[in-house]
Each structure stands twice: as structure tokens, then as C-alpha cells.
């Protein structure tokens, strides 16, 4: 591997830099040395390299009692178990909500209860618990309701639940206001009054639910509940935790790394009937990876809440009936294809709208008739294309808009949306640093956009100014091999907050380039030593990068940068590079 590479202005107009120089980036690193460099470059200290190389739950698990209201919540749940109370679990309709609800339901079933699952309809009920739904659950006999991945801002709903005489435990991770709703207990590492638990604010709701599960089992053990009876194995639910953590784009550091690393092992054993069926419809026969969770399994679970029945995900993850599991998985697969078509239409309109106003700090697009179920995905696409926070708003016939936003590192969109709500610009809103949801009167969109631009402009400008393509290794084209890919993967799991390694390779010449699929550019390249390398630039056919690859002269050389992956379509696995950028070699 060579360190002699100085790209100050690539085809996409960005400099290329080393991710970190705590280790000597100039040395030739292979195998375990390469993994060590990857870990150090992602924020590990030398003392914690071993723990991060093989992340375990024991190595990263905090004492659940450090979180405010955790012991109170665990004791109330323990009372419900010991008293055989009717318990309802109220979840959000996305993957984090579905997995959080499934985890609580499976655990409570193992403890002898028969909990009721309630997932609101996205279009009819909107996000979060409504007072009417909570009161209805109480009327049906629920004495305790656990809300998961929602509830931190449900002031009116929880007031109504309290008046109806039902206890509500809120398990959430979204931003909280200074004042908290009237819950029996509110477990959320992002409470403003959180103490030591604030260090775990990057957990997805399913991670918080797992900690509550651990606290519940410990409480029941202390009360002698497991004398003469089996104790549930909470670790068997890590496959669900891993799926929710990755799909909610939670930062894969600390405990989340252990959740995903260990959860993938559990998922590979296919003990969860519903997840096994979902792996089948996604045609995943090998061991699942974190990428599979985010791009194959998560979108299918999400499709139920986006364009179908909101409870399909929870039903899939909690069933033990293979026939039912395969029927639900097939339906989610069909709905996911339907979601793709709807998403493409909204994305085309939203991109055109943002492109016409590209000077704002935040990309905001709003349209009547847009399907609320795909606006979050489209917001993510806009963020990637324009390199700044994006919010997409679907306006209803009554002029009220449902919005979803995605942010860039270093820009806290959830806090900004919460501030806009407190300023009277939103009907409802909240979220976390990288994602947010909102309800807005269409007449307020311009004022809301002005508010966000004023609040976030400096942070967005700094994010753009700091932006560079970060590299972990530079090598000759012949060095891109399956062995290299496997060595790089040993530093995973990768995801938000723990970026997948990026390599640079070259110089290369393009032998052949063409457009495949939905605007992807495939290119076959050759190095100076005659080695060949396959590359793919996804959704780049119309970009400067795609056009450069398609029109590159046969005698002009390039450096390429991207993620090294295994191409297993042929009879013999080979390595390929998924391109992020390229630069002309001088």
C-alpha cells in the first residue's frame, strides 16, 4: 500500500485525505495491523482496540439503573408480571418501533403474559400515541401501557391516559423538552435531566428497550420469581435489536457495536421464525451483514408502515408460525416494491424543487398528494445528493403537512425541529440529531424554512467546509482482492458513526463503461500491471462522476475511491469497488 497520493480536487470537487494519522498511515499494513488502523481511525484508543475488535454485550453493557426512571419502570413491569396484569405495547410504525415492540412482546410472553400490540396507522393516526388510542386500550382492560420509540412529546395523550387510570411507561430515544409528559416512568437517555445515561444517547429505542428488559429480569430475579422456573434468555433477542439499531441509523459505537455484532450471530442461527422468512424473501442465503439489515431487511419491515398495514412488522417479528411468517414476509416484499415506485415519483419532483433553490442551508421540498410513507426515504436521498439537511413535506387536502427530515453529521436536526415547535411554527415535531418528523400548517412552511436556515446555516457551512473524502488505504488495482475485503470487514460492523473503510486505487484506465439498472454506471478498469478491476457507481449516470466514467478517453488514467466489496455473482468470488469518487491522474 502506498501513501503517495495527493488529490486536492476530484471529479466531484472534493479533496481526498487520510481518515486519521494516529497510526503511521505510511506503513504497509495487512491483516490484524490493518484492522488496528481501522479501529484507531474510528476513535478507539489503543487500550480499547481489543474490546472493539470483538465487541461483546458484557464488555459494553452499562448498569441499567444509571438511567432515570429505569428502576421505577422495571419495578412496575415486574408488578405486572407477578400480578398477571393486562399489558399493552404501543409502538411506532417504523423498524425501530416494530423491533422495540417485538422485543417487549416476546419478553413479556416468555414471562407468562399475553401483551396486546398496538401500532398506529401512519395515514389515519399519525406518529406517536394518541389519547384516544391509550384510553381505548385502557377500556379494553390494559392496566399498563408501554410506549416504545414514541411518547417523549405526547403530553396531551399521556394526560388522557392518566385520567383514565392507566399507567404508561415511555421507552424512547427522541429529543425531550425541558418539561416531560405525565408518564408513570420515562426512560430515555436523551432526557435533558439525564445523568450518566446521557452517554448512551446514541442508542436506538430498541436498545433502550433491551436495557429495560435486562432491568426487568434482574428485578424479577431479586424477587425470587425464577425459583423453580426458567429465566428468559434476553440475548436470544439480539437479532431484533441489531435490526432496529441499524435500520434506525443509530451510531455504531459503544454498546450499539456489540448489539449489532452479536445480533448478527443470533440472526445467522435463524431462531426467529419471522426474520428467517424475511431473509428468505430477500434471497439472503449466506450469513447476514449489517448492510443487509439496512438495505434488505429494514426497508421490507418499513414497507408495512409506509404503504401497507402498520402492524405487519410486529406481527412478523413475534410469530412462531412458519406459514404465517412466510405469508407476512411475502406481503412485505410486495409492499416494498410498491413503495419503490411511489418513492421514485416523489423523489423526481422533490429534487427538481430543491435544485431550483439550492442556496438554502436546508433543502426543503413540499408537495400536495405526496405519499407520507416515503417522505423520509426521499429526504435521505436529497441529503445525499445536495450534501445538506433535507426535509420533505407531504401536504394533505386540508393544507396540513406531514414532514420527515434527515441530517448530516454535526447538524442536530431534531433539536432544531423541537425549537421550531416551541417557537410556534409547528403543530408537532421532534426527533434526534440525524432524523426528525413534524406536522405543519402549509402556510407556515416559508417561515419554518427561514427559521431553520437561520438556526442551522453556520453548522451546515462548517459541515460542507470540513467535507473531504476520507481514505483508509491506498493501493495498486491488483491489491483489491477478496482477501483485502475480508480484512477490511474484520473492523466492522460498519454504519452510522463507524464508517465503512474507503480505499483508493490506481492509476487505472477504463476499458469499458456502460449504464446498468436504474442509472448505475458499471466500468471495467485495468492497472499498469495489467490487472483488471470491476467498479460500480450507483445512481451516478447523470452526475459528473458518471459522465466522466462514460466518456473517459482510453489513454487517460484515473485514481478511484470507494468501498471494496465481494462480487459473488460469478462462479468464483471476486473483488469490486463501489465508487464514491474519482480523480484524473496527472
Coordinates of C-alpha atoms in Angstrom, one line a residue:
X1 CA 0.0 0.0 0.0
X2 CA 1.2 3.4 -0.8
X3 CA 0.7 6.8 0.9
X4 CA 1.9 8.8 -2.1
X5 CA -1.4 10.3 -3.2
X6 CA -2.4 14.0 -3.2
X7 CA -5.8 14.7 -4.6
X8 CA -7.0 18.3 -3.8
X9 CA -9.8 18.5 -6.3
X10 CA -11.5 15.3 -7.6
X11 CA -14.1 14.9 -10.3
X12 CA -16.8 15.6 -7.7
X13 CA -14.8 18.6 -6.5
X14 CA -13.6 17.4 -3.1
X15 CA -10.1 16.8 -1.6
X16 CA -9.1 13.3 -0.5
X17 CA -7.5 12.9 2.9
X18 CA -6.4 10.2 5.3
X19 CA -9.1 9.4 7.8
X20 CA -6.7 9.6 10.7
X21 CA -3.0 9.6 11.4
X22 CA -2.8 8.2 14.9
X23 CA -1.1 5.2 13.4
X24 CA 1.6 5.6 10.8
X25 CA -0.5 5.7 7.6
X26 CA 2.6 5.3 5.5
X27 CA 3.5 1.8 6.6
X28 CA 2.3 -1.2 4.7
X29 CA -0.5 -2.7 6.8
X30 CA -2.1 -6.0 6.3
X31 CA -4.3 -8.4 8.3
X32 CA -4.5 -7.6 12.0
X33 CA -2.4 -4.4 11.6
X34 CA -4.9 -3.1 9.1
X35 CA -7.8 -3.8 11.4
X36 CA -6.0 -2.0 14.2
X37 CA -5.5 1.1 12.0
X38 CA -9.2 1.0 11.0
X39 CA -10.3 0.9 14.7
X40 CA -7.9 3.7 15.8
X41 CA -9.1 5.8 12.9
X42 CA -12.7 5.5 14.1
X43 CA -12.0 6.8 17.6
X44 CA -10.7 3.8 19.6
X45 CA -7.9 4.3 21.9
X46 CA -5.1 1.7 21.9
X47 CA -6.3 0.4 25.2
X48 CA -9.8 -0.3 23.8
X49 CA -8.8 -1.8 20.5
X50 CA -9.3 -5.4 21.7
X51 CA -12.8 -4.6 23.0
X52 CA -13.8 -3.0 19.8
X53 CA -12.3 -5.7 17.6
X54 CA -14.6 -8.3 19.2
X55 CA -17.4 -6.3 20.8
X56 CA -19.4 -8.2 23.4
X57 CA -22.5 -7.2 25.4
X58 CA -20.7 -7.8 28.6
X59 CA -17.9 -5.5 27.5
X60 CA -20.1 -2.6 26.7
X61 CA -23.3 -3.1 28.8
X62 CA -23.9 -0.4 31.4
X63 CA -25.8 -0.9 34.6
X64 CA -29.4 -0.2 33.5
X65 CA -30.0 1.6 36.8
X66 CA -27.9 4.6 35.7
X67 CA -30.9 5.8 33.5
X68 CA -33.5 7.9 35.1
X69 CA -36.8 6.1 35.8
X70 CA -35.3 2.8 34.8
X71 CA -35.7 1.1 38.2
X72 CA -39.2 2.6 38.5
X73 CA -40.2 1.2 35.1
X74 CA -38.7 -2.2 35.8
X75 CA -40.5 -2.5 39.2
X76 CA -43.8 -1.5 37.6
X77 CA -43.4 -4.1 34.9
X78 CA -42.3 -6.7 37.5
X79 CA -45.6 -6.0 39.4
X80 CA -47.5 -6.6 36.1
X81 CA -45.7 -9.9 35.6
X82 CA -46.3 -11.1 39.2
X83 CA -49.9 -9.9 39.2
X84 CA -50.7 -11.2 35.7
X85 CA -51.9 -7.8 34.6
X86 CA -53.1 -6.9 31.1
X87 CA -50.2 -5.0 29.4
X88 CA -50.3 -3.2 26.0
X89 CA -47.3 -2.3 24.0
X90 CA -47.7 0.8 21.8
X91 CA -45.1 1.1 19.1
X92 CA -44.1 3.4 16.2
X93 CA -44.7 2.1 12.7
X94 CA -41.0 2.2 11.5
X95 CA -38.4 -0.5 12.0
X96 CA -37.1 0.8 15.4
X97 CA -40.7 0.9 16.6
X98 CA -41.5 -2.5 15.3
X99 CA -38.4 -4.1 16.7
X100 CA -38.8 -2.4 20.1
X101 CA -42.4 -3.5 20.3
X102 CA -41.5 -7.1 19.3
X103 CA -38.7 -7.3 21.9
X104 CA -41.1 -6.2 24.7
X105 CA -43.8 -8.5 23.5
X106 CA -41.5 -11.6 23.2
X107 CA -40.0 -10.9 26.6
X108 CA -43.4 -10.4 28.3
X109 CA -44.7 -13.6 26.6
X110 CA -41.7 -15.5 28.0
X111 CA -42.6 -14.2 31.4
X112 CA -46.1 -15.5 31.2
X113 CA -48.1 -12.5 30.0
X114 CA -50.1 -12.1 26.8
X115 CA -49.5 -8.5 25.8
X116 CA -51.5 -6.6 23.3
X117 CA -49.7 -4.9 20.4
X118 CA -50.9 -1.6 19.1
X119 CA -49.2 0.1 16.1
X120 CA -50.9 3.3 14.9
X121 CA -51.8 3.7 11.2
X122 CA -49.4 6.3 9.7
X123 CA -52.1 7.9 7.5
X124 CA -55.1 7.8 9.8
X125 CA -53.4 8.3 13.2
X126 CA -50.0 9.8 12.6
X127 CA -46.9 9.4 14.7
X128 CA -47.0 8.6 18.4
X129 CA -49.6 7.7 20.9
X130 CA -53.0 9.5 20.7
X131 CA -55.1 10.0 23.8
X132 CA -58.0 8.2 22.2
X133 CA -55.9 5.1 21.5
X134 CA -54.5 4.9 25.0
X135 CA -57.9 5.4 26.6
X136 CA -59.3 2.7 24.3
X137 CA -56.6 0.3 25.4
X138 CA -57.4 1.1 29.0
X139 CA -61.1 0.4 28.3
X140 CA -60.2 -3.0 26.8
X141 CA -58.6 -3.9 30.1
X142 CA -55.0 -2.7 29.9
X143 CA -53.7 -1.6 33.3
X144 CA -50.2 -0.8 32.0
X145 CA -49.2 0.6 28.6
X146 CA -45.5 0.6 27.4
X147 CA -44.9 3.0 24.5
X148 CA -41.7 2.3 22.6
X149 CA -39.9 4.6 20.1
X150 CA -42.5 7.3 20.9
X151 CA -44.1 9.2 23.7
X152 CA -41.4 11.7 24.7
X153 CA -43.6 14.5 23.4
X154 CA -47.0 13.0 24.0
X155 CA -48.2 15.5 26.6
X156 CA -51.9 15.5 25.8
X157 CA -52.1 11.8 25.2
X158 CA -50.5 10.9 28.5
X159 CA -52.7 13.3 30.4
X160 CA -55.7 11.5 29.0
X161 CA -54.2 8.1 29.9
X162 CA -53.6 9.2 33.5
X163 CA -57.2 10.5 33.7
X164 CA -58.3 7.1 32.5
X165 CA -56.4 5.4 35.4
X166 CA -53.8 3.6 33.3
X167 CA -50.1 3.7 33.9
X168 CA -47.9 4.5 31.0
X169 CA -44.1 3.7 30.7
X170 CA -42.4 5.6 27.9
X171 CA -39.4 4.0 26.3
X172 CA -37.9 6.4 23.8
X173 CA -34.7 7.9 22.4
X174 CA -36.0 11.1 20.7
X175 CA -35.2 14.6 21.9
X176 CA -37.1 15.7 25.1
X177 CA -38.3 19.1 26.0
X178 CA -37.4 20.6 29.4
X179 CA -40.9 19.7 30.6
X180 CA -41.7 16.0 30.4
X181 CA -45.2 14.4 29.8
X182 CA -47.1 12.8 32.7
X183 CA -45.8 9.2 32.3
X184 CA -45.5 6.7 35.2
X185 CA -41.9 6.4 34.1
X186 CA -40.0 7.9 31.1
X187 CA -36.8 6.0 30.2
X188 CA -34.9 8.0 27.6
X189 CA -31.1 8.6 27.5
X190 CA -31.9 11.9 25.8
X191 CA -33.8 13.4 28.7
X192 CA -32.4 16.8 29.4
X193 CA -32.1 15.9 33.1
X194 CA -30.3 12.6 32.3
X195 CA -27.1 11.9 34.2
X196 CA -24.7 9.2 33.4
X197 CA -27.2 7.6 31.0
X198 CA -26.7 10.6 28.6
X199 CA -23.5 8.9 27.4
X200 CA -25.8 6.4 25.7
X201 CA -27.9 8.9 23.8
X202 CA -26.9 7.3 20.5
X203 CA -29.0 4.2 21.3
X204 CA -32.0 3.4 19.2
X205 CA -35.3 2.8 21.0
X206 CA -34.8 -0.9 20.7
X207 CA -31.5 -0.6 22.5
X208 CA -33.2 1.2 25.4
X209 CA -36.0 -1.5 25.4
X210 CA -33.2 -4.1 25.7
X211 CA -31.8 -2.3 28.8
X212 CA -35.3 -2.2 30.3
X213 CA -35.7 -5.9 29.6
X214 CA -32.4 -6.5 31.4
X215 CA -33.6 -4.4 34.4
X216 CA -36.9 -6.3 34.5
X217 CA -35.3 -9.7 34.6
X218 CA -32.9 -8.6 37.3
X219 CA -35.8 -7.2 39.3
X220 CA -37.8 -10.4 39.0
X221 CA -34.7 -12.4 39.9
X222 CA -34.3 -10.4 43.1
X223 CA -37.9 -11.1 44.0
X224 CA -37.4 -14.8 43.6
X225 CA -39.6 -15.1 40.6
X226 CA -37.3 -17.6 38.8
X227 CA -37.0 -20.0 41.7
X228 CA -38.0 -23.3 40.1
X229 CA -38.7 -21.8 36.7
X230 CA -36.6 -21.0 33.6
X231 CA -35.3 -17.5 33.2
X232 CA -35.7 -15.9 29.7
X233 CA -32.5 -15.6 27.7
X234 CA -32.6 -11.9 26.7
X235 CA -29.5 -12.4 24.4
X236 CA -31.7 -14.5 22.1
X237 CA -33.5 -11.3 21.1
X238 CA -30.3 -9.6 19.9
X239 CA -31.2 -10.3 16.3
X240 CA -34.2 -8.0 16.7
X241 CA -32.1 -5.4 18.5
X242 CA -29.5 -5.4 15.7
X243 CA -32.1 -4.9 13.0
X244 CA -33.7 -1.9 14.8
X245 CA -30.3 -0.3 15.6
X246 CA -29.0 -0.5 12.0
X247 CA -32.3 0.4 10.3
X248 CA -32.7 3.5 12.6
X249 CA -29.3 4.6 11.5
X250 CA -28.0 4.7 15.1
X251 CA -24.3 5.4 15.6
X252 CA -22.5 2.0 15.7
X253 CA -20.2 2.8 18.5
X254 CA -20.0 1.6 22.1
X255 CA -22.9 -0.7 23.1
X256 CA -24.5 -0.4 19.6
X257 CA -21.5 -2.1 18.1
X258 CA -22.0 -5.0 20.5
X259 CA -25.7 -5.2 19.8
X260 CA -25.1 -5.5 16.0
X261 CA -22.0 -7.7 16.1
X262 CA -23.7 -10.2 18.5
X263 CA -27.1 -9.8 17.0
X264 CA -25.9 -10.8 13.5
X265 CA -24.6 -14.0 15.0
X266 CA -28.0 -14.7 16.6
X267 CA -29.8 -13.8 13.3
X268 CA -27.5 -16.2 11.4
X269 CA -28.9 -19.1 13.6
X270 CA -32.4 -18.2 12.3
X271 CA -34.1 -18.7 15.6
X272 CA -36.7 -16.0 14.9
X273 CA -39.3 -17.5 12.6
X274 CA -40.3 -14.2 11.1
X275 CA -36.8 -13.0 10.5
X276 CA -35.9 -16.3 8.8
X277 CA -38.9 -15.9 6.5
X278 CA -37.8 -12.3 5.7
X279 CA -34.3 -13.5 4.9
X280 CA -35.8 -16.0 2.5
X281 CA -37.9 -13.4 0.6
X282 CA -34.8 -11.1 0.5
X283 CA -33.0 -14.1 -1.1
X284 CA -30.2 -14.0 1.6
X285 CA -28.8 -17.5 1.9
X286 CA -25.4 -16.5 3.4
X287 CA -24.8 -15.1 6.9
X288 CA -26.5 -11.6 7.1
X289 CA -24.4 -8.5 7.4
X290 CA -25.1 -5.0 8.8
X291 CA -25.5 -3.8 5.2
X292 CA -28.3 -6.4 4.7
X293 CA -30.1 -5.1 7.8
X294 CA -30.1 -1.6 6.4
X295 CA -30.8 -2.3 2.7
X296 CA -32.6 -5.6 2.5
X297 CA -34.5 -6.4 5.7
X298 CA -35.2 -2.9 7.1
X299 CA -36.9 -1.5 4.0
X300 CA -39.2 -4.5 3.9
X301 CA -40.2 -4.1 7.5
X302 CA -40.7 -0.4 6.9
X303 CA -42.9 -1.0 3.9
X304 CA -45.7 -2.2 6.1
X305 CA -45.9 1.1 8.0
X306 CA -45.2 3.2 4.9
X307 CA -47.6 1.9 2.3
X308 CA -49.4 -1.1 3.9
X309 CA -50.7 -2.3 7.2
X310 CA -48.7 -0.7 10.1
X311 CA -48.7 -3.8 12.3
X312 CA -47.2 -6.2 9.7
X313 CA -43.7 -5.8 11.0
X314 CA -44.5 -6.5 14.6
X315 CA -46.7 -9.5 13.6
X316 CA -43.8 -10.9 11.6
X317 CA -41.2 -10.5 14.3
X318 CA -43.4 -12.0 17.0
X319 CA -45.0 -15.0 15.2
X320 CA -43.7 -18.6 15.7
X321 CA -45.9 -20.0 12.9
X322 CA -43.8 -20.6 9.8
X323 CA -46.8 -20.4 7.4
X324 CA -47.9 -17.0 8.9
X325 CA -44.4 -15.8 8.8
X326 CA -43.9 -16.6 5.1
X327 CA -47.2 -15.0 4.2
X328 CA -46.4 -11.8 6.0
X329 CA -42.9 -11.7 4.6
X330 CA -44.2 -12.1 1.1
X331 CA -46.7 -9.3 1.6
X332 CA -43.9 -7.0 2.9
X333 CA -41.8 -7.9 -0.1
X334 CA -44.7 -6.9 -2.4
X335 CA -45.3 -3.7 -0.5
X336 CA -41.6 -2.8 -0.7
X337 CA -41.8 -3.0 -4.5
X338 CA -44.9 -0.8 -4.4
X339 CA -43.0 1.6 -2.1
X340 CA -40.1 1.9 -4.6
X341 CA -42.4 3.0 -7.4
X342 CA -44.2 5.6 -5.2
X343 CA -40.8 6.9 -3.9
X344 CA -39.4 7.4 -7.4
X345 CA -42.2 9.7 -8.4
X346 CA -41.9 11.8 -5.2
X347 CA -38.1 11.9 -5.5
X348 CA -38.2 13.3 -9.0
X349 CA -40.5 16.2 -8.0
X350 CA -38.7 16.9 -4.8
X351 CA -35.2 17.0 -6.4
X352 CA -36.4 19.5 -9.0
X353 CA -37.9 21.7 -6.3
X354 CA -34.7 21.7 -4.3
X355 CA -32.5 22.3 -7.3
X356 CA -34.3 25.5 -8.1
X357 CA -33.5 26.9 -4.6
X358 CA -30.0 25.5 -4.0
X359 CA -28.7 28.4 -1.9
X360 CA -30.6 27.5 1.3
X361 CA -28.8 25.8 4.2
X362 CA -31.6 23.2 4.5
X363 CA -33.2 21.5 1.5
X364 CA -37.0 21.7 1.9
X365 CA -39.5 20.3 -0.6
X366 CA -43.3 20.2 -0.1
X367 CA -45.9 18.8 -2.4
X368 CA -49.6 18.0 -2.4
X369 CA -50.6 14.4 -2.9
X370 CA -47.2 13.0 -2.0
X371 CA -47.4 9.8 0.0
X372 CA -46.4 10.4 3.6
X373 CA -44.9 6.9 3.8
X374 CA -42.0 7.6 1.5
X375 CA -41.0 11.2 2.5
X376 CA -38.3 10.0 5.0
X377 CA -36.6 7.9 2.3
X378 CA -36.8 10.8 -0.2
X379 CA -35.4 13.2 2.4
X380 CA -32.4 10.8 2.8
X381 CA -31.9 10.9 -1.0
X382 CA -32.0 14.7 -1.1
X383 CA -29.5 14.8 1.8
X384 CA -27.1 12.6 -0.1
X385 CA -27.5 14.5 -3.4
X386 CA -27.2 18.0 -2.1
X387 CA -24.9 17.4 0.9
X388 CA -27.1 19.2 3.5
X389 CA -30.0 18.5 5.8
X390 CA -33.2 17.8 3.9
X391 CA -36.9 17.9 4.9
X392 CA -39.7 16.6 2.7
X393 CA -43.3 17.5 3.5
X394 CA -46.4 15.8 2.2
X395 CA -49.4 18.2 2.1
X396 CA -52.9 16.9 2.7
X397 CA -56.1 18.2 1.3
X398 CA -56.7 20.2 4.5
X399 CA -53.4 22.0 4.0
X400 CA -51.7 20.3 6.9
X401 CA -48.3 18.8 6.0
X402 CA -46.5 15.7 7.4
X403 CA -42.8 16.1 7.2
X404 CA -39.7 14.0 7.6
X405 CA -36.1 15.1 7.7
X406 CA -32.6 13.7 7.5
X407 CA -29.4 15.5 8.6
X408 CA -25.7 15.5 8.0
X409 CA -23.1 14.8 10.7
X410 CA -22.6 17.7 13.0
X411 CA -26.0 19.3 12.4
X412 CA -28.6 18.4 15.1
X413 CA -31.9 18.5 13.1
X414 CA -34.0 17.0 15.9
X415 CA -33.2 19.8 18.3
X416 CA -33.8 22.4 15.6
X417 CA -37.3 20.9 14.8
X418 CA -38.1 20.9 18.5
X419 CA -37.1 24.5 18.8
X420 CA -39.3 25.4 15.8
X421 CA -42.2 23.7 17.6
X422 CA -41.5 25.7 20.8
X423 CA -41.4 28.8 18.6
X424 CA -45.0 28.1 17.4
X425 CA -44.0 27.2 13.8
X426 CA -45.1 23.6 14.0
X427 CA -48.2 21.7 15.2
X428 CA -45.9 18.9 16.3
X429 CA -42.3 17.9 15.9
X430 CA -39.3 16.2 17.3
X431 CA -36.6 13.6 16.6
X432 CA -32.9 13.1 17.2
X433 CA -29.7 14.5 15.7
X434 CA -29.9 12.8 12.3
X435 CA -33.6 12.5 11.7
X436 CA -36.8 14.3 12.6
X437 CA -40.5 14.3 12.0
X438 CA -43.0 17.1 12.1
X439 CA -46.6 18.3 11.4
X440 CA -47.0 21.7 10.0
X441 CA -49.7 24.1 8.6
X442 CA -48.8 24.6 5.0
X443 CA -49.0 28.4 5.4
X444 CA -46.1 28.2 7.9
X445 CA -43.6 26.4 5.6
X446 CA -41.9 29.5 4.4
X447 CA -41.4 30.8 8.0
X448 CA -40.3 27.4 9.1
X449 CA -37.7 27.3 6.3
X450 CA -36.4 30.7 7.3
X451 CA -36.2 29.7 10.9
X452 CA -34.1 26.6 10.1
X453 CA -31.8 28.4 7.7
X454 CA -31.1 31.0 10.3
X455 CA -30.5 28.4 13.0
X456 CA -28.5 25.8 11.0
X457 CA -26.6 27.9 8.4
X458 CA -23.4 28.1 10.4
X459 CA -23.4 24.4 11.2
X460 CA -24.2 23.4 7.6
X461 CA -21.5 25.7 6.3
X462 CA -18.9 24.2 8.6
X463 CA -20.0 20.7 7.7
X464 CA -19.6 21.5 4.0
X465 CA -16.3 23.2 4.6
X466 CA -14.9 20.3 6.6
X467 CA -16.1 17.8 4.0
X468 CA -13.5 15.7 2.3
X469 CA -13.4 12.1 1.1
X470 CA -11.6 10.2 3.8
X471 CA -9.4 7.3 2.9
X472 CA -8.2 4.3 4.9
X473 CA -5.8 2.7 2.4
X474 CA -4.3 3.4 -1.0
X475 CA -3.1 0.5 -3.2
X476 CA -2.5 -0.7 -6.7
X477 CA -5.5 -2.1 -8.6
X478 CA -4.2 -5.6 -8.2
X479 CA -4.3 -5.3 -4.5
X480 CA -8.1 -5.1 -4.5
X481 CA -8.7 -8.8 -3.7
X482 CA -11.2 -10.9 -1.7
X483 CA -8.6 -11.2 1.0
X484 CA -8.4 -7.4 1.3
X485 CA -12.2 -7.2 1.5
X486 CA -12.3 -9.8 4.3
X487 CA -9.5 -8.0 6.2
X488 CA -11.4 -4.7 6.0
X489 CA -14.7 -6.3 7.1
X490 CA -12.9 -7.5 10.3
X491 CA -13.1 -3.9 11.6
X492 CA -16.9 -3.9 11.4
X493 CA -19.8 -3.9 11.8
X494 CA -19.9 -0.6 10.0
X495 CA -22.6 2.0 9.8
X496 CA -23.5 5.5 11.1
X497 CA -20.8 6.7 13.4
X498 CA -18.5 3.8 12.3
X499 CA -18.0 4.4 8.6
X500 CA -17.1 1.6 6.3
X501 CA -13.5 1.7 5.1
X502 CA -12.8 3.5 1.9
X503 CA -9.8 2.7 -0.4
X504 CA -8.2 4.5 -3.2
X505 CA -6.7 2.5 -6.1
X506 CA -4.9 3.4 -9.3
X507 CA -3.8 4.6 -11.6
X508 CA -6.3 2.8 -13.9
X509 CA -7.6 3.2 -17.4
X510 CA -11.2 2.4 -18.3
X511 CA -11.7 -0.5 -20.8
X512 CA -15.4 -0.4 -20.8
X513 CA -18.2 1.7 -19.2
X514 CA -21.9 1.4 -19.5
X515 CA -25.2 2.2 -17.8
X516 CA -26.9 -0.7 -16.0
X517 CA -30.0 -0.9 -13.8
X518 CA -31.6 2.3 -12.5
X519 CA -28.9 4.8 -13.6
X520 CA -25.9 2.9 -12.3
X521 CA -22.5 3.1 -14.1
X522 CA -20.5 -0.1 -14.4
X523 CA -16.9 0.1 -15.5
X524 CA -14.1 -2.4 -16.1
X525 CA -10.7 -0.9 -15.4
X526 CA -7.1 -2.0 -15.8
X527 CA -4.0 -1.1 -13.9
X528 CA -0.5 -0.6 -15.2
X529 CA 0.4 -4.1 -14.2
X530 CA -2.4 -5.5 -16.5
X531 CA -4.7 -6.4 -13.5
X532 CA -8.4 -5.8 -14.1
X533 CA -11.0 -4.3 -11.7
X534 CA -14.7 -4.1 -11.8
X535 CA -16.3 -0.9 -10.4
X536 CA -19.9 0.3 -10.0
X537 CA -21.1 3.9 -9.4
X538 CA -24.6 3.7 -8.1
X539 CA -27.2 6.2 -9.3
X540 CA -24.4 8.3 -10.9
X541 CA -25.3 8.1 -14.6
X542 CA -26.3 11.8 -14.7
X543 CA -23.7 13.1 -12.3
X544 CA -20.2 14.5 -13.2
X545 CA -18.7 11.2 -11.9
X546 CA -20.9 9.1 -14.1
X547 CA -20.4 11.2 -17.2
X548 CA -16.6 11.2 -16.6
X549 CA -16.5 7.4 -16.4
X550 CA -18.7 7.0 -19.5
X551 CA -16.7 9.5 -21.6
X552 CA -13.2 8.9 -20.3
X553 CA -10.6 8.6 -23.2
X554 CA -9.0 5.2 -23.4
X555 CA -5.5 6.6 -22.8
X556 CA -6.4 8.8 -19.8
X557 CA -5.7 7.5 -16.3
X558 CA -7.6 7.9 -13.1
X559 CA -7.5 7.3 -9.4
X560 CA -10.7 5.8 -8.0
X561 CA -12.0 5.8 -4.4
X562 CA -14.8 3.8 -2.9
X563 CA -15.7 0.7 -0.9
X564 CA -14.2 -2.7 -1.7
X565 CA -16.8 -5.4 -1.9
X566 CA -17.2 -9.0 -2.8
X567 CA -18.8 -9.7 -6.2
X568 CA -20.3 -13.2 -5.8
X569 CA -22.4 -13.4 -8.9
X570 CA -19.9 -15.4 -10.8
X571 CA -18.6 -18.9 -10.3
X572 CA -15.7 -17.6 -8.3
X573 CA -16.0 -14.6 -5.9
X574 CA -14.0 -11.6 -7.0
X575 CA -13.5 -8.1 -5.5
X576 CA -15.0 -5.0 -6.9
X577 CA -15.2 -1.3 -5.9
X578 CA -18.4 0.6 -5.3
X579 CA -17.2 4.1 -6.3
X580 CA -17.6 7.3 -4.3
X581 CA -15.4 9.5 -6.5
X582 CA -12.6 9.5 -9.0
X583 CA -9.8 11.9 -9.9
X584 CA -7.7 12.3 -13.0
X585 CA -4.1 11.1 -12.7
X586 CA -1.5 13.6 -13.8

